[in-house]
Coordinates of C-alpha atoms in Angstrom, one line a residue:
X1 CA 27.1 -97.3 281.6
X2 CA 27.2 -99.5 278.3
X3 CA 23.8 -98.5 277.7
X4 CA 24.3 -95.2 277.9
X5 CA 28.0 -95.3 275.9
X6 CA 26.1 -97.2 272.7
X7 CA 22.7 -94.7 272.8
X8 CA 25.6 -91.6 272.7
X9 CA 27.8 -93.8 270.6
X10 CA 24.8 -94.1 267.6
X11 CA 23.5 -90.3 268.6
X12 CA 27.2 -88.4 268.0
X13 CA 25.8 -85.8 266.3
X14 CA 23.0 -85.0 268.5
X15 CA 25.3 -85.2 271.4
X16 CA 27.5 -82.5 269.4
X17 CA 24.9 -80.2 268.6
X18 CA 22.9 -80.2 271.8
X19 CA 26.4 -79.4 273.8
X20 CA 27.7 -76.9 271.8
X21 CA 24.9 -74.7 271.0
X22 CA 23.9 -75.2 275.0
X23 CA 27.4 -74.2 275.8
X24 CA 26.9 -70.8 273.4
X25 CA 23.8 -70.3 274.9
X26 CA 24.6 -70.5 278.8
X27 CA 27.8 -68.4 278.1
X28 CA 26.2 -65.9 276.3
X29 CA 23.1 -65.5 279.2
X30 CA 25.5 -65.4 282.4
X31 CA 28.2 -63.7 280.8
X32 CA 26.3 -60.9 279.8
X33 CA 24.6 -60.3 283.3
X34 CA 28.5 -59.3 284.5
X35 CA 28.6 -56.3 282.4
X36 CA 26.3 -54.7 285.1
X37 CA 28.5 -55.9 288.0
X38 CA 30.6 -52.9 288.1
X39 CA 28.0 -50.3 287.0
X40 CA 24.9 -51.7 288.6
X41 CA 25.0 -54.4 291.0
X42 CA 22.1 -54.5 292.2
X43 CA 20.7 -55.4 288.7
X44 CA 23.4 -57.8 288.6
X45 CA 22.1 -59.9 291.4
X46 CA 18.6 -59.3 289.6
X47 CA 19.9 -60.7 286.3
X48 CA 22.1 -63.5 287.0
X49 CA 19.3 -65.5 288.8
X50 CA 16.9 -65.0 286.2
X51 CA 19.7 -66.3 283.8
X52 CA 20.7 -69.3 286.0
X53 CA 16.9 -70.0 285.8
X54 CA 16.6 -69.9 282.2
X55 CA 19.6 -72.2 282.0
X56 CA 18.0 -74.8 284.2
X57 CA 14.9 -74.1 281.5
X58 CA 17.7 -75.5 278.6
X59 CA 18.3 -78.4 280.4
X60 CA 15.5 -79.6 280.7
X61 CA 14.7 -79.4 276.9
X62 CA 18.7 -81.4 276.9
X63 CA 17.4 -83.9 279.3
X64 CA 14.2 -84.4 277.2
X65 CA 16.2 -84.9 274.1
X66 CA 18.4 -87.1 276.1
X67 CA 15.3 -89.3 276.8
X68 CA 14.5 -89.9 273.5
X69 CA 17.2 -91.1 272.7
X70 CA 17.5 -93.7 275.4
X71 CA 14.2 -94.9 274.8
X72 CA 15.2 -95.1 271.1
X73 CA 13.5 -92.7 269.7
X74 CA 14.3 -90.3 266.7
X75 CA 15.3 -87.1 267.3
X76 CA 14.6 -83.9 265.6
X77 CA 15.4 -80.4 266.0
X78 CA 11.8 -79.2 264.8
X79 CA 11.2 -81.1 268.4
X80 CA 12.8 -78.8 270.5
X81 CA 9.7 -75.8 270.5
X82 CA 7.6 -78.9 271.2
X83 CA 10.1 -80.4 274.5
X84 CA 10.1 -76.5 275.3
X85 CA 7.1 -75.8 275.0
X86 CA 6.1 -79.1 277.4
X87 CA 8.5 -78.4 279.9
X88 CA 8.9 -75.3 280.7
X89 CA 6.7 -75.0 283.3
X90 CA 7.8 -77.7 286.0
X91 CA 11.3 -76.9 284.6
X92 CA 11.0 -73.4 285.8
X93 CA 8.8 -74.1 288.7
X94 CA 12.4 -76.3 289.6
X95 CA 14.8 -73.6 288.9
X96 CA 13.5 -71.0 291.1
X97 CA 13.2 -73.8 293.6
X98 CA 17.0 -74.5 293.0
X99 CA 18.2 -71.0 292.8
X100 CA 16.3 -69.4 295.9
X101 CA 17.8 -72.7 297.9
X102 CA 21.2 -72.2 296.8
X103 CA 21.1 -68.1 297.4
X104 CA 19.5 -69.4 301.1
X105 CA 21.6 -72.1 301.7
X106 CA 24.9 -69.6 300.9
X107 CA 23.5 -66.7 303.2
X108 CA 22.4 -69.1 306.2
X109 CA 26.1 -70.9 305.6
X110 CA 27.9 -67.4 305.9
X111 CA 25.6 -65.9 308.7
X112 CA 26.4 -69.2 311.0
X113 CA 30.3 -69.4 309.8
X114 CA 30.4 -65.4 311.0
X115 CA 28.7 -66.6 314.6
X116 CA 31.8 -68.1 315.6
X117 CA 30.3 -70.3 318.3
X118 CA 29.5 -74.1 318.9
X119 CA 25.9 -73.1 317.6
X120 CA 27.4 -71.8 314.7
X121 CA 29.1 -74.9 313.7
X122 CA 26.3 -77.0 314.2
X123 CA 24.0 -74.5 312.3
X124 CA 26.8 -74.6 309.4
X125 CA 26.9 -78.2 309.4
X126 CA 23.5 -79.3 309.5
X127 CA 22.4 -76.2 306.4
X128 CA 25.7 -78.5 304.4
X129 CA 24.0 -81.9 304.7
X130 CA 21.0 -80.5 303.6
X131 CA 22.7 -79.0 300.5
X132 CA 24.1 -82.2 299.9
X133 CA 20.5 -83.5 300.1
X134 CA 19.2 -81.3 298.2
X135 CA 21.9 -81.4 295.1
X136 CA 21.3 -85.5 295.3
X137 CA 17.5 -85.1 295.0
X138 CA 17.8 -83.1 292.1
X139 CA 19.9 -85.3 289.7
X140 CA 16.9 -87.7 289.5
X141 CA 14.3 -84.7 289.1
X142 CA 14.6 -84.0 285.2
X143 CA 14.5 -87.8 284.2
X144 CA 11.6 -87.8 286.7
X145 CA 9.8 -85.4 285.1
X146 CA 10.8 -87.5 281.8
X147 CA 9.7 -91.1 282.8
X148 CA 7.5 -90.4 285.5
X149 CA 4.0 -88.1 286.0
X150 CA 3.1 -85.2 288.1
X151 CA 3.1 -81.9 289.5
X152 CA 6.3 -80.8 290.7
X153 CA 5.8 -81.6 294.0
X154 CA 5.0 -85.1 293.2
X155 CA 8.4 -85.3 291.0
X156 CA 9.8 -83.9 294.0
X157 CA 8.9 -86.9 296.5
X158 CA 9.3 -89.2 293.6
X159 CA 13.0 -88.1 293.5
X160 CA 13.9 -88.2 297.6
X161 CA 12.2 -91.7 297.2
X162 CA 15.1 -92.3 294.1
X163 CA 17.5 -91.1 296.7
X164 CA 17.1 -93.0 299.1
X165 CA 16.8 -96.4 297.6
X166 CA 19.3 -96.1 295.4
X167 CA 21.3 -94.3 297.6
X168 CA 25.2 -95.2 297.0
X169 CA 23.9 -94.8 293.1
X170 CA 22.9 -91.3 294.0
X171 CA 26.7 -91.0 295.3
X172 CA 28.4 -92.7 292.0
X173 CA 26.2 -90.0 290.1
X174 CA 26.4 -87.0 292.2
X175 CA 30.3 -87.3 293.2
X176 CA 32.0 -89.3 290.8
X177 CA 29.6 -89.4 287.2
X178 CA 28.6 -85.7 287.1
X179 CA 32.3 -84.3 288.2
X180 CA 34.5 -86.4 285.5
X181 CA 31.9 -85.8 283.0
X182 CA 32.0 -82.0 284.1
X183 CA 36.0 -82.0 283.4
X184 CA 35.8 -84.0 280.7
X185 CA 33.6 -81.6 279.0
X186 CA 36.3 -78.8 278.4
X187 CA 39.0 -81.2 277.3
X188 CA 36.5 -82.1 274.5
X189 CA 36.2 -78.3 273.3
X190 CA 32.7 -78.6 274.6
X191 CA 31.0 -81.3 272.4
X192 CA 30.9 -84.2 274.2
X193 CA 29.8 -85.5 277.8
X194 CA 28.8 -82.5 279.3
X195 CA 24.8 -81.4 279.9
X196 CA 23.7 -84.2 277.3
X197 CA 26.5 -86.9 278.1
X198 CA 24.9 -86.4 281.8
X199 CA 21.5 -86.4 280.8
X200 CA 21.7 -89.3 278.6
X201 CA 23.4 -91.7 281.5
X202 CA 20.7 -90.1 283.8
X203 CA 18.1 -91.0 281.7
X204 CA 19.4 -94.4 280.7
X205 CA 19.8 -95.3 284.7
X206 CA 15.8 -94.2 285.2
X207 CA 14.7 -96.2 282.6
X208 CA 16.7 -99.2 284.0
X209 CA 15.6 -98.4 287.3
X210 CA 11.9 -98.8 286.3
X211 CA 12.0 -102.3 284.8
X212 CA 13.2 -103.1 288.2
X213 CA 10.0 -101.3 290.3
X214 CA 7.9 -103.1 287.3
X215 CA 9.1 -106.1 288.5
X216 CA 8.6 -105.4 292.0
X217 CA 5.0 -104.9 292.0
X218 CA 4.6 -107.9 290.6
X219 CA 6.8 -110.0 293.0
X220 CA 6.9 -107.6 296.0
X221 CA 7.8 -110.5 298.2
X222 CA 11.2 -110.9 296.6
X223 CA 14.2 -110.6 298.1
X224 CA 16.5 -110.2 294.9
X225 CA 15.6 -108.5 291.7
X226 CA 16.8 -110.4 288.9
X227 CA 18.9 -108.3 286.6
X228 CA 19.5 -110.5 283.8
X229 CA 16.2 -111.6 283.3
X230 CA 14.8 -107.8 283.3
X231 CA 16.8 -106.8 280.9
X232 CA 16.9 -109.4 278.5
X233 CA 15.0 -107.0 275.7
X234 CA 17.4 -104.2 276.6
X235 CA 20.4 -106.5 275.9
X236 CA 18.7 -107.4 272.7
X237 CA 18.1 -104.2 271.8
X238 CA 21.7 -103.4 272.4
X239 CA 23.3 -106.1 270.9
X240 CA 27.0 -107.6 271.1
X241 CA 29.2 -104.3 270.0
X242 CA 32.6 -104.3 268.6
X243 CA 35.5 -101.7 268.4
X244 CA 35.5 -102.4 264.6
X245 CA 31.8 -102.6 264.0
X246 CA 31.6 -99.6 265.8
X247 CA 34.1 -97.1 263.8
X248 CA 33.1 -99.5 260.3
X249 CA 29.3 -100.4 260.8
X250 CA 29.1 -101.3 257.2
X251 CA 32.0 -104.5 257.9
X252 CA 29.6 -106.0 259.9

């Protein structure tokens, strides 16, 4: 979390940018699939997909941006054909994953609700815990496909394996990170937290992550990891902050 406060912190303008013309961008590709609602539905439920997909595209360029900045790199905007260019493929590969589970998931949920029977209820609950699953896997997959190498289906493994050892993590991120960060987005008229506030905590807590599976290979008979020794170059690299230093660097 302090990590990920100081990268955003030192990257405002970034942060800015990347929300707000995201935010332009997403509006302008799902709102404009509901002009055919009325007057052609069918190539309404065509279109918004095929947006929804696209959008998942974006993020993926946000989350890449997002990376290079917690791994303190520069960032420029003559980068973003370049991050688009290298993930578009695995990115979209994901989002028709993604969007074909979540139309699936919805018309399995409604055909069992309209069952009315014990069967039913079981169906309903077990197709929810596997949403839940689902949505918890894929937080970790575009930091994943950031930090870490393969094909999608790799990433895919890579990420239930995330899950599941860092399980109430996955919980903090899914239910309580994601959500505030959601709400807090608006609030902000759109500029900060959001898709790259996200990203860049996401990021930040795979890189983190990794120094401790690092470590782990080399002492896999350990039965504690060590924090504070891991990240002694991260700390460095952070360095002791101030409320003052921070709004007046140059007092410092």
């Amino acid at each position: 979390m302090k990590k990920a406060f100081f990268d955003g912190w030192d990257n405002l303008e970034t942060i800015f940018i990347t929300n707000f013309i995201f935010f332009i961008v997403s509006i302008a590709l799902v709102w404009s699939t509901f002009i055919f609602l009325e007057s052609s539905p069918p190539m309404f439920f065509v279109l918004l997909p095929m947006a929804s997909i696209f959008v998942i595209m974006l993020l993926g360029v946000v989350s890449a941006l997002m990376s290079a900045l917690a791994s303190y790199r520069r960032v420029f905007w003559t980068d973003v054909p370049r991050l688009f260019k290298e993930t578009w493929k695995q990115c979209l590969v994901f989002g028709i994953a993604m969007v074909s589970f979540i139309i699936i998931s919805l018309l399995g949920i409604i055909y069992y609700a309209k069952l009315k029977s014990l069967l039913g209820l079981i169906a309903s609950m077990i197709t929810f815990w596997i949403v839940i699953g689902a949505y918890l896997t894929s937080i970790w997959y575009f930091p994943a496909r950031n930090y870490l190498q393969g094909n999608f289906r790799k990433l895919l493994k890579k990420c239930v394996l995330l899950v599941i050892d860092n399980f109430l993590l996955s919980l903090y991120l899914g239910f309580v990170m994601i959500p505030l960060s959601l709400i807090a987005w608006p609030i902000t008229a759109f500029v900060v937290f959001g898709p790259s506030g996200i990203h860049l905590y996401l990021n930040c807590t795979l890189r983190l992550l990794l120094y401790k599976y690092d470590w782990l290979k080399k002492n896999p008979d350990a039965k504690k990891v060590p924090w504070h020794e891991i990240l002694v170059d991260e700390k460095k690299r952070i360095g002791k902050r101030t409320i003052e230093g921070m709004i007046f660097p140059w007092k410092e």
